[in-house]
Amino acid sequence: MKTVHSPHHVLQNAEAEFIRGRKVPSFEMPRRAELVLERVNAVSLGPVIEPKSFGTDPILKVHDRDFVTFLATAWETWSTENGPIDAFPNAWPPPRSSRVRTNRPGAELGRYCIDLSSPIMAGTWTAATAGADTALTAMEIAAGADKCAFALCRPPGHHAGRDYFGGYCFLNNAAIAAQAWLDRGLDKVAVLDVDYHHGNGTQDIFHDRADVLTVSIHADPQHEYPYYSGYADETGEGEGAGFNLNIPLAWGSDYATYAPALAEALARIAGFGAEALVVSLGVDTFGGDPISRFRLVNADFTTMGRTIASLGIPTLFVMEGGYAVEDIGVNAVNVLTGFEA
Ligand code: SP5
Ligand code: ZN
């Protein structure tokens, strides 16, 4: 399997995030992608190539134009006033308030940013667009003779919605690739999100659409980020009614619990008649993950990959979360080698 990867990911290098009131070193860091790349090479998964540049058109097919303009310009606006300090919001629009544009950089961040984990810095836009290009380049490979590809994206993407960012995510790489796959002529694409956290951004983007089935297996949002979505009763709306499936699982879930959830997810995708699959590949379901509470072991990821392959459709893997840095490479690549076995 070919891997697509951009060196620009290092430009997103947050000093800190806020967890339980403490400013702690960011769990999302460049070393994550470096270790996945090392593992890709260690097992000789296949060639590693750099992405092509697709510009903003495919991004604007799933993200709001004002949001994209904001992301592209936020650092310049913020740093002109505040200097080279990672940009965090200082206020959020309360319920029933106007979401009107303001003249204050911290308030503008609050209009678009959902948490205190995802600072914008000088290289955020470059890193985020390189991630989108990575997913798009890998999609073209998976859509061709290879039938599969690995987009080693960083920063991740699945928490980024139509017009918001957060959860370490800025642009929704998986959604951008799924949309571009449709635009190449497919009628039905499915996104399977196996990250520990609900893929709220992907759900948001395809919420009212019947041409993209979104399925996410994740920790119960009563206990875990993103808290306000990911419940089983969110099944889509309008034309998208019935085209979103959330499978929340309890803290402490191991593969004995995970396997039936994955089987249900794959049965739904097969029943939908998906012509292609985008996997949002987070490996923060691993037992050793520092911010998560599932209990998958290294070998379970191989099983997961083999099980996903049973669908028998072209498949694009897009890297999302996973913070046990010494194991993230093994776990992510286990899914890919399991898929190819
Ligand atoms: C892409 C992705 O996996 N994003 C995850 C963002 C999670 N951010 C909130 C983390 C909250 C952690 N709370 C538990 C801390 C245990 N020490
Ligand atoms: Zn996650």
PDB file of C-alpha atoms in Angstrom, residues 38-321:
ATOM      1  CA  GLU A  38       9.121   5.096  10.645  1.00  0.00           C
ATOM      2  CA  ARG A  39       6.847   2.085  11.053  1.00  0.00           C
ATOM      3  CA  VAL A  40       5.606   2.309   7.455  1.00  0.00           C
ATOM      4  CA  ASN A  41       9.231   2.089   6.365  1.00  0.00           C
ATOM      5  CA  ALA A  42      10.194  -0.571   8.934  1.00  0.00           C
ATOM      6  CA  VAL A  43       7.602  -3.020   7.614  1.00  0.00           C
ATOM      7  CA  SER A  44       8.161  -1.965   3.961  1.00  0.00           C
ATOM      8  CA  LEU A  45       4.460  -1.175   3.584  1.00  0.00           C
ATOM      9  CA  GLY A  46       5.159   0.434   0.215  1.00  0.00           C
ATOM     10  CA  PRO A  47       6.361   3.668  -1.400  1.00  0.00           C
ATOM     11  CA  VAL A  48       6.001   6.959   0.478  1.00  0.00           C
ATOM     12  CA  ILE A  49       5.154   9.892  -1.761  1.00  0.00           C
ATOM     13  CA  GLU A  50       4.534  13.608  -1.259  1.00  0.00           C
ATOM     14  CA  PRO A  51       1.125  15.089  -2.040  1.00  0.00           C
ATOM     15  CA  LYS A  52       0.180  17.131  -5.077  1.00  0.00           C
ATOM     16  CA  SER A  53      -1.341  20.553  -4.521  1.00  0.00           C
ATOM     17  CA  PHE A  54      -5.103  20.828  -5.139  1.00  0.00           C
ATOM     18  CA  GLY A  55      -5.732  24.409  -3.997  1.00  0.00           C
ATOM     19  CA  THR A  56      -8.796  25.481  -2.059  1.00  0.00           C
ATOM     20  CA  ASP A  57     -11.570  24.306  -4.434  1.00  0.00           C
ATOM     21  CA  PRO A  58     -11.953  20.807  -2.924  1.00  0.00           C
ATOM     22  CA  ILE A  59     -11.782  22.321   0.584  1.00  0.00           C
ATOM     23  CA  LEU A  60     -14.601  24.748  -0.231  1.00  0.00           C
ATOM     24  CA  LYS A  61     -16.819  21.839  -1.291  1.00  0.00           C
ATOM     25  CA  VAL A  62     -17.188  20.790   2.351  1.00  0.00           C
ATOM     26  CA  HIS A  63     -16.167  23.852   4.385  1.00  0.00           C
ATOM     27  CA  ASP A  64     -17.790  27.286   4.630  1.00  0.00           C
ATOM     28  CA  ARG A  65     -16.008  29.997   2.638  1.00  0.00           C
ATOM     29  CA  ASP A  66     -15.830  32.526   5.501  1.00  0.00           C
ATOM     30  CA  PHE A  67     -14.420  29.808   7.763  1.00  0.00           C
ATOM     31  CA  VAL A  68     -11.733  28.906   5.230  1.00  0.00           C
ATOM     32  CA  THR A  69     -10.821  32.575   4.775  1.00  0.00           C
ATOM     33  CA  PHE A  70     -10.628  32.904   8.544  1.00  0.00           C
ATOM     34  CA  LEU A  71      -8.296  29.904   8.893  1.00  0.00           C
ATOM     35  CA  ALA A  72      -6.063  31.193   6.110  1.00  0.00           C
ATOM     36  CA  THR A  73      -5.717  34.661   7.651  1.00  0.00           C
ATOM     37  CA  ALA A  74      -6.172  34.146  11.405  1.00  0.00           C
ATOM     38  CA  TRP A  75      -2.470  33.962  12.229  1.00  0.00           C
ATOM     39  CA  GLU A  76      -1.635  37.192  10.460  1.00  0.00           C
ATOM     40  CA  THR A  77      -4.438  39.030  12.227  1.00  0.00           C
ATOM     41  CA  TRP A  78      -3.656  37.545  15.634  1.00  0.00           C
ATOM     42  CA  SER A  79       0.144  37.832  15.520  1.00  0.00           C
ATOM     43  CA  THR A  80       0.079  41.428  14.277  1.00  0.00           C
ATOM     44  CA  GLU A  81      -1.538  42.312  17.564  1.00  0.00           C
ATOM     45  CA  ASN A  82      -0.182  39.665  19.940  1.00  0.00           C
ATOM     46  CA  GLY A  83       3.158  38.628  18.528  1.00  0.00           C
ATOM     47  CA  PRO A  84       4.332  35.023  18.130  1.00  0.00           C
ATOM     48  CA  ILE A  85       2.030  33.507  20.784  1.00  0.00           C
ATOM     49  CA  ASP A  86      -0.124  30.454  19.908  1.00  0.00           C
ATOM     50  CA  ALA A  87      -3.653  31.740  19.265  1.00  0.00           C
ATOM     51  CA  PHE A  88      -6.501  30.588  21.517  1.00  0.00           C
ATOM     52  CA  PRO A  89     -10.050  32.011  21.730  1.00  0.00           C
ATOM     53  CA  ASN A  90     -10.926  34.238  24.644  1.00  0.00           C
ATOM     54  CA  ALA A  91     -14.715  34.161  24.258  1.00  0.00           C
ATOM     55  CA  TRP A  92     -17.459  32.125  22.587  1.00  0.00           C
ATOM     56  CA  PRO A  93     -20.852  33.258  21.292  1.00  0.00           C
ATOM     57  CA  PRO A  94     -23.471  32.258  23.887  1.00  0.00           C
ATOM     58  CA  PRO A  95     -26.690  30.508  22.830  1.00  0.00           C
ATOM     59  CA  ARG A  96     -29.136  32.898  21.082  1.00  0.00           C
ATOM     60  CA  SER A  97     -26.447  35.544  20.581  1.00  0.00           C
ATOM     61  CA  SER A  98     -25.387  36.940  17.241  1.00  0.00           C
ATOM     62  CA  ARG A  99     -22.524  35.239  15.498  1.00  0.00           C
ATOM     63  CA  VAL A 100     -21.688  38.556  13.887  1.00  0.00           C
ATOM     64  CA  ARG A 101     -18.135  39.231  12.738  1.00  0.00           C
ATOM     65  CA  THR A 102     -16.072  41.331  15.157  1.00  0.00           C
ATOM     66  CA  ASN A 103     -12.844  43.300  15.086  1.00  0.00           C
ATOM     67  CA  ARG A 104     -11.142  41.316  17.847  1.00  0.00           C
ATOM     68  CA  PRO A 105      -8.917  38.322  16.983  1.00  0.00           C
ATOM     69  CA  GLY A 106      -9.725  36.408  20.188  1.00  0.00           C
ATOM     70  CA  ALA A 107     -13.456  36.843  19.610  1.00  0.00           C
ATOM     71  CA  GLU A 108     -13.146  35.765  15.979  1.00  0.00           C
ATOM     72  CA  LEU A 109     -11.396  32.601  17.182  1.00  0.00           C
ATOM     73  CA  GLY A 110     -14.381  31.978  19.454  1.00  0.00           C
ATOM     74  CA  ARG A 111     -16.740  32.125  16.470  1.00  0.00           C
ATOM     75  CA  TYR A 112     -14.937  29.236  14.801  1.00  0.00           C
ATOM     76  CA  CYS A 113     -13.014  27.268  17.453  1.00  0.00           C
ATOM     77  CA  ILE A 114     -14.781  24.761  19.716  1.00  0.00           C
ATOM     78  CA  ASP A 115     -12.174  24.096  22.405  1.00  0.00           C
ATOM     79  CA  LEU A 116      -8.825  24.927  24.027  1.00  0.00           C
ATOM     80  CA  SER A 117      -6.815  22.136  22.370  1.00  0.00           C
ATOM     81  CA  SER A 118      -6.256  23.562  18.928  1.00  0.00           C
ATOM     82  CA  PRO A 119      -4.144  26.715  18.805  1.00  0.00           C
ATOM     83  CA  ILE A 120      -3.435  28.450  15.526  1.00  0.00           C
ATOM     84  CA  MET A 121       0.211  29.307  14.830  1.00  0.00           C
ATOM     85  CA  ALA A 122       2.274  30.609  11.932  1.00  0.00           C
ATOM     86  CA  GLY A 123       2.267  27.322  10.027  1.00  0.00           C
ATOM     87  CA  THR A 124      -1.245  26.091  10.790  1.00  0.00           C
ATOM     88  CA  TRP A 125      -2.733  26.939   7.398  1.00  0.00           C
ATOM     89  CA  THR A 126       0.229  25.442   5.523  1.00  0.00           C
ATOM     90  CA  ALA A 127       0.131  22.273   7.625  1.00  0.00           C
ATOM     91  CA  ALA A 128      -3.648  21.939   7.383  1.00  0.00           C
ATOM     92  CA  THR A 129      -3.763  22.405   3.614  1.00  0.00           C
ATOM     93  CA  ALA A 130      -0.874  19.937   3.238  1.00  0.00           C
ATOM     94  CA  GLY A 131      -3.038  17.479   5.182  1.00  0.00           C
ATOM     95  CA  ALA A 132      -5.964  18.038   2.810  1.00  0.00           C
ATOM     96  CA  ASP A 133      -3.645  17.609  -0.192  1.00  0.00           C
ATOM     97  CA  THR A 134      -2.331  14.411   1.394  1.00  0.00           C
ATOM     98  CA  ALA A 135      -5.853  12.973   1.665  1.00  0.00           C
ATOM     99  CA  LEU A 136      -6.744  14.060  -1.893  1.00  0.00           C
ATOM    100  CA  THR A 137      -3.573  12.597  -3.388  1.00  0.00           C
ATOM    101  CA  ALA A 138      -4.126   9.302  -1.565  1.00  0.00           C
ATOM    102  CA  MET A 139      -7.779   9.251  -2.664  1.00  0.00           C
ATOM    103  CA  GLU A 140      -6.683   9.401  -6.314  1.00  0.00           C
ATOM    104  CA  ILE A 141      -4.396   6.426  -5.703  1.00  0.00           C
ATOM    105  CA  ALA A 142      -7.171   4.443  -3.994  1.00  0.00           C
ATOM    106  CA  ALA A 143      -9.548   5.344  -6.825  1.00  0.00           C
ATOM    107  CA  GLY A 144      -7.092   3.902  -9.341  1.00  0.00           C
ATOM    108  CA  ALA A 145      -5.513   0.505  -9.858  1.00  0.00           C
ATOM    109  CA  ASP A 146      -4.132   0.320  -6.290  1.00  0.00           C
ATOM    110  CA  LYS A 147      -7.660   0.208  -4.778  1.00  0.00           C
ATOM    111  CA  CYS A 148      -6.267   1.404  -1.441  1.00  0.00           C
ATOM    112  CA  ALA A 149      -3.936   4.035   0.018  1.00  0.00           C
ATOM    113  CA  PHE A 150      -2.802   5.517   3.312  1.00  0.00           C
ATOM    114  CA  ALA A 151      -3.032   9.274   3.847  1.00  0.00           C
ATOM    115  CA  LEU A 152      -0.638   9.926   6.728  1.00  0.00           C
ATOM    116  CA  CYS A 153      -2.329  13.222   7.568  1.00  0.00           C
ATOM    117  CA  ARG A 154      -1.307  15.493  10.372  1.00  0.00           C
ATOM    118  CA  PRO A 155      -2.880  17.538  11.867  1.00  0.00           C
ATOM    119  CA  PRO A 156      -5.934  15.272  12.030  1.00  0.00           C
ATOM    120  CA  GLY A 157      -9.315  16.344  10.647  1.00  0.00           C
ATOM    121  CA  HIS A 158     -12.442  14.581  11.847  1.00  0.00           C
ATOM    122  CA  HIS A 159     -13.428  17.143  14.509  1.00  0.00           C
ATOM    123  CA  ALA A 160     -13.481  19.978  11.942  1.00  0.00           C
ATOM    124  CA  GLY A 161     -17.034  20.753  10.775  1.00  0.00           C
ATOM    125  CA  ARG A 162     -18.430  22.896   7.976  1.00  0.00           C
ATOM    126  CA  ASP A 163     -17.530  26.097   9.795  1.00  0.00           C
ATOM    127  CA  TYR A 164     -15.631  25.161  12.927  1.00  0.00           C
ATOM    128  CA  PHE A 165     -12.338  23.664  14.068  1.00  0.00           C
ATOM    129  CA  GLY A 166     -11.079  21.992  17.241  1.00  0.00           C
ATOM    130  CA  GLY A 167      -9.945  18.712  18.753  1.00  0.00           C
ATOM    131  CA  TYR A 168      -6.522  19.273  17.100  1.00  0.00           C
ATOM    132  CA  CYS A 169      -8.308  19.413  13.713  1.00  0.00           C
ATOM    133  CA  PHE A 170      -8.546  22.348  11.251  1.00  0.00           C
ATOM    134  CA  LEU A 171      -9.655  20.953   7.894  1.00  0.00           C
ATOM    135  CA  ASN A 172     -11.603  17.704   7.620  1.00  0.00           C
ATOM    136  CA  ASN A 173      -9.200  15.665   5.510  1.00  0.00           C
ATOM    137  CA  ALA A 174     -11.453  12.584   5.349  1.00  0.00           C
ATOM    138  CA  ALA A 175     -14.540  14.608   4.353  1.00  0.00           C
ATOM    139  CA  ILE A 176     -12.603  16.538   1.718  1.00  0.00           C
ATOM    140  CA  ALA A 177     -11.402  13.243   0.210  1.00  0.00           C
ATOM    141  CA  ALA A 178     -14.872  11.622   0.385  1.00  0.00           C
ATOM    142  CA  GLN A 179     -16.397  14.607  -1.429  1.00  0.00           C
ATOM    143  CA  ALA A 180     -13.655  14.576  -4.070  1.00  0.00           C
ATOM    144  CA  TRP A 181     -14.237  10.863  -4.607  1.00  0.00           C
ATOM    145  CA  LEU A 182     -17.935  11.577  -5.321  1.00  0.00           C
ATOM    146  CA  ASP A 183     -16.877  14.366  -7.661  1.00  0.00           C
ATOM    147  CA  ARG A 184     -14.906  11.824  -9.697  1.00  0.00           C
ATOM    148  CA  GLY A 185     -18.206  10.144 -10.524  1.00  0.00           C
ATOM    149  CA  LEU A 186     -19.176   7.863  -7.650  1.00  0.00           C
ATOM    150  CA  ASP A 187     -22.751   7.909  -6.309  1.00  0.00           C
ATOM    151  CA  LYS A 188     -22.166   6.559  -2.807  1.00  0.00           C
ATOM    152  CA  VAL A 189     -19.187   6.853  -0.465  1.00  0.00           C
ATOM    153  CA  ALA A 190     -19.050   5.763   3.181  1.00  0.00           C
ATOM    154  CA  VAL A 191     -16.889   7.177   5.946  1.00  0.00           C
ATOM    155  CA  LEU A 192     -16.050   4.778   8.776  1.00  0.00           C
ATOM    156  CA  ASP A 193     -14.586   6.592  11.779  1.00  0.00           C
ATOM    157  CA  VAL A 194     -12.737   4.297  14.181  1.00  0.00           C
ATOM    158  CA  ASP A 195     -11.056   7.076  16.175  1.00  0.00           C
ATOM    159  CA  TYR A 196     -11.796   6.862  19.924  1.00  0.00           C
ATOM    160  CA  HIS A 197     -13.608  10.216  19.709  1.00  0.00           C
ATOM    161  CA  HIS A 198     -16.827  10.792  17.796  1.00  0.00           C
ATOM    162  CA  GLY A 199     -16.252  12.164  14.293  1.00  0.00           C
ATOM    163  CA  ASN A 200     -18.459  15.163  14.922  1.00  0.00           C
ATOM    164  CA  GLY A 201     -17.062  17.268  12.099  1.00  0.00           C
ATOM    165  CA  THR A 202     -17.624  14.575   9.481  1.00  0.00           C
ATOM    166  CA  GLN A 203     -21.150  13.983  10.774  1.00  0.00           C
ATOM    167  CA  ASP A 204     -21.812  17.723  10.591  1.00  0.00           C
ATOM    168  CA  ILE A 205     -20.549  18.038   7.032  1.00  0.00           C
ATOM    169  CA  PHE A 206     -22.664  15.177   5.652  1.00  0.00           C
ATOM    170  CA  HIS A 207     -25.566  15.521   8.090  1.00  0.00           C
ATOM    171  CA  ASP A 208     -28.246  16.278   5.486  1.00  0.00           C
ATOM    172  CA  ARG A 209     -26.934  14.161   2.629  1.00  0.00           C
ATOM    173  CA  ALA A 210     -27.801  10.673   1.415  1.00  0.00           C
ATOM    174  CA  ASP A 211     -24.758  10.220  -0.838  1.00  0.00           C
ATOM    175  CA  VAL A 212     -22.296   9.911   2.037  1.00  0.00           C
ATOM    176  CA  LEU A 213     -23.027   7.445   4.829  1.00  0.00           C
ATOM    177  CA  THR A 214     -21.177   8.415   7.996  1.00  0.00           C
ATOM    178  CA  VAL A 215     -20.527   5.761  10.639  1.00  0.00           C
ATOM    179  CA  SER A 216     -18.573   6.355  13.849  1.00  0.00           C
ATOM    180  CA  ILE A 217     -17.593   3.974  16.654  1.00  0.00           C
ATOM    181  CA  HIS A 218     -16.412   5.937  19.662  1.00  0.00           C
ATOM    182  CA  ALA A 219     -16.446   6.486  23.401  1.00  0.00           C
ATOM    183  CA  ASP A 220     -19.805   7.481  24.886  1.00  0.00           C
ATOM    184  CA  PRO A 221     -19.974  11.280  24.573  1.00  0.00           C
ATOM    185  CA  GLN A 222     -21.535  11.442  28.026  1.00  0.00           C
ATOM    186  CA  HIS A 223     -17.984  10.821  29.215  1.00  0.00           C
ATOM    187  CA  GLU A 224     -15.738  11.899  26.362  1.00  0.00           C
ATOM    188  CA  TYR A 225     -14.952  14.681  23.974  1.00  0.00           C
ATOM    189  CA  PRO A 226     -16.688  15.992  21.852  1.00  0.00           C
ATOM    190  CA  TYR A 227     -19.502  15.552  24.458  1.00  0.00           C
ATOM    191  CA  TYR A 228     -22.271  17.337  22.516  1.00  0.00           C
ATOM    192  CA  SER A 229     -22.585  14.874  19.652  1.00  0.00           C
ATOM    193  CA  GLY A 230     -22.036  11.210  18.941  1.00  0.00           C
ATOM    194  CA  TYR A 231     -25.238   9.863  20.477  1.00  0.00           C
ATOM    195  CA  ALA A 232     -27.020   6.895  18.930  1.00  0.00           C
ATOM    196  CA  ASP A 233     -30.164   8.903  18.202  1.00  0.00           C
ATOM    197  CA  GLU A 234     -28.305  11.185  15.757  1.00  0.00           C
ATOM    198  CA  THR A 235     -29.227   9.492  12.489  1.00  0.00           C
ATOM    199  CA  GLY A 236     -29.120  12.405  10.021  1.00  0.00           C
ATOM    200  CA  GLU A 237     -31.714  14.942   8.926  1.00  0.00           C
ATOM    201  CA  GLY A 238     -33.593  15.922   5.773  1.00  0.00           C
ATOM    202  CA  GLU A 239     -32.299  13.990   2.795  1.00  0.00           C
ATOM    203  CA  GLY A 240     -29.621  12.616   5.123  1.00  0.00           C
ATOM    204  CA  ALA A 241     -32.156  11.007   7.480  1.00  0.00           C
ATOM    205  CA  GLY A 242     -30.976   7.464   8.094  1.00  0.00           C
ATOM    206  CA  PHE A 243     -27.501   8.072   6.681  1.00  0.00           C
ATOM    207  CA  ASN A 244     -25.577   8.595   9.916  1.00  0.00           C
ATOM    208  CA  LEU A 245     -24.840   5.797  12.375  1.00  0.00           C
ATOM    209  CA  ASN A 246     -23.255   6.428  15.766  1.00  0.00           C
ATOM    210  CA  ILE A 247     -22.111   3.512  17.892  1.00  0.00           C
ATOM    211  CA  PRO A 248     -21.044   4.825  21.305  1.00  0.00           C
ATOM    212  CA  LEU A 249     -19.235   2.349  23.566  1.00  0.00           C
ATOM    213  CA  ALA A 250     -18.516   2.481  27.291  1.00  0.00           C
ATOM    214  CA  TRP A 251     -15.209   3.375  28.900  1.00  0.00           C
ATOM    215  CA  GLY A 252     -13.089   0.256  29.281  1.00  0.00           C
ATOM    216  CA  SER A 253     -14.329  -1.386  26.086  1.00  0.00           C
ATOM    217  CA  ASP A 254     -11.967  -4.045  24.724  1.00  0.00           C
ATOM    218  CA  TYR A 255     -12.027  -5.853  21.386  1.00  0.00           C
ATOM    219  CA  ALA A 256     -14.707  -8.288  22.604  1.00  0.00           C
ATOM    220  CA  THR A 257     -16.996  -5.250  22.776  1.00  0.00           C
ATOM    221  CA  TYR A 258     -15.492  -3.510  19.770  1.00  0.00           C
ATOM    222  CA  ALA A 259     -15.803  -6.404  17.290  1.00  0.00           C
ATOM    223  CA  PRO A 260     -19.644  -6.535  17.252  1.00  0.00           C
ATOM    224  CA  ALA A 261     -19.734  -2.736  16.848  1.00  0.00           C
ATOM    225  CA  LEU A 262     -17.380  -2.969  13.874  1.00  0.00           C
ATOM    226  CA  ALA A 263     -19.474  -5.787  12.392  1.00  0.00           C
ATOM    227  CA  GLU A 264     -22.612  -3.646  12.724  1.00  0.00           C
ATOM    228  CA  ALA A 265     -20.820  -0.694  11.115  1.00  0.00           C
ATOM    229  CA  LEU A 266     -19.587  -2.767   8.169  1.00  0.00           C
ATOM    230  CA  ALA A 267     -23.000  -4.386   7.650  1.00  0.00           C
ATOM    231  CA  ARG A 268     -24.567  -0.927   7.461  1.00  0.00           C
ATOM    232  CA  ILE A 269     -21.935   0.231   4.951  1.00  0.00           C
ATOM    233  CA  ALA A 270     -22.467  -2.886   2.803  1.00  0.00           C
ATOM    234  CA  GLY A 271     -26.252  -2.422   2.961  1.00  0.00           C
ATOM    235  CA  PHE A 272     -25.834   1.196   1.866  1.00  0.00           C
ATOM    236  CA  GLY A 273     -24.077   0.002  -1.263  1.00  0.00           C
ATOM    237  CA  ALA A 274     -20.965   2.134  -0.788  1.00  0.00           C
ATOM    238  CA  GLU A 275     -18.727   2.137  -3.846  1.00  0.00           C
ATOM    239  CA  ALA A 276     -15.754   3.403  -1.843  1.00  0.00           C
ATOM    240  CA  LEU A 277     -14.752   3.691   1.814  1.00  0.00           C
ATOM    241  CA  VAL A 278     -12.859   6.386   3.669  1.00  0.00           C
ATOM    242  CA  VAL A 279     -11.585   5.200   7.055  1.00  0.00           C
ATOM    243  CA  SER A 280     -10.911   7.885   9.636  1.00  0.00           C
ATOM    244  CA  LEU A 281      -8.082   5.954  11.244  1.00  0.00           C
ATOM    245  CA  GLY A 282      -7.587   7.032  14.827  1.00  0.00           C
ATOM    246  CA  VAL A 283      -5.685   4.572  16.990  1.00  0.00           C
ATOM    247  CA  ASP A 284      -6.470   6.255  20.311  1.00  0.00           C
ATOM    248  CA  THR A 285      -8.634   3.188  21.069  1.00  0.00           C
ATOM    249  CA  PHE A 286      -5.358   1.559  22.188  1.00  0.00           C
ATOM    250  CA  GLY A 287      -5.189   0.567  25.871  1.00  0.00           C
ATOM    251  CA  GLY A 288      -2.036   2.609  26.409  1.00  0.00           C
ATOM    252  CA  ASP A 289      -3.433   5.854  25.041  1.00  0.00           C
ATOM    253  CA  PRO A 290      -2.833   8.679  27.546  1.00  0.00           C
ATOM    254  CA  ILE A 291      -6.134  10.542  26.976  1.00  0.00           C
ATOM    255  CA  SER A 292      -8.470   7.649  26.155  1.00  0.00           C
ATOM    256  CA  ARG A 293     -10.127   4.719  27.913  1.00  0.00           C
ATOM    257  CA  PHE A 294     -10.643   1.819  25.531  1.00  0.00           C
ATOM    258  CA  ARG A 295      -8.490  -1.280  25.850  1.00  0.00           C
ATOM    259  CA  LEU A 296      -7.525  -2.465  22.386  1.00  0.00           C
ATOM    260  CA  VAL A 297      -4.149  -4.241  22.154  1.00  0.00           C
ATOM    261  CA  ASN A 298      -1.647  -4.131  19.268  1.00  0.00           C
ATOM    262  CA  ALA A 299      -2.969  -7.307  17.600  1.00  0.00           C
ATOM    263  CA  ASP A 300      -6.567  -6.014  17.637  1.00  0.00           C
ATOM    264  CA  PHE A 301      -5.612  -3.382  15.070  1.00  0.00           C
ATOM    265  CA  THR A 302      -4.474  -6.105  12.663  1.00  0.00           C
ATOM    266  CA  THR A 303      -7.837  -7.814  13.118  1.00  0.00           C
ATOM    267  CA  MET A 304      -9.608  -4.504  12.556  1.00  0.00           C
ATOM    268  CA  GLY A 305      -7.817  -4.014   9.238  1.00  0.00           C
ATOM    269  CA  ARG A 306      -8.548  -7.542   8.066  1.00  0.00           C
ATOM    270  CA  THR A 307     -12.217  -7.121   8.986  1.00  0.00           C
ATOM    271  CA  ILE A 308     -12.515  -3.807   7.099  1.00  0.00           C
ATOM    272  CA  ALA A 309     -11.026  -5.502   4.016  1.00  0.00           C
ATOM    273  CA  SER A 310     -13.988  -7.899   3.962  1.00  0.00           C
ATOM    274  CA  LEU A 311     -16.080  -5.099   2.419  1.00  0.00           C
ATOM    275  CA  GLY A 312     -14.042  -5.533  -0.753  1.00  0.00           C
ATOM    276  CA  ILE A 313     -14.328  -1.929  -1.957  1.00  0.00           C
ATOM    277  CA  PRO A 314     -11.663   0.706  -2.700  1.00  0.00           C
ATOM    278  CA  THR A 315     -10.498   2.049   0.645  1.00  0.00           C
ATOM    279  CA  LEU A 316      -8.676   5.188   1.707  1.00  0.00           C
ATOM    280  CA  PHE A 317      -7.194   5.287   5.208  1.00  0.00           C
ATOM    281  CA  VAL A 318      -6.840   8.785   6.659  1.00  0.00           C
ATOM    282  CA  MET A 319      -4.796   9.233   9.844  1.00  0.00           C
ATOM    283  CA  GLU A 320      -6.684  10.836  12.732  1.00  0.00           C
ATOM    284  CA  GLY A 321      -5.858  10.544  16.462  1.00  0.00           C
TER     285      GLY A 321
END
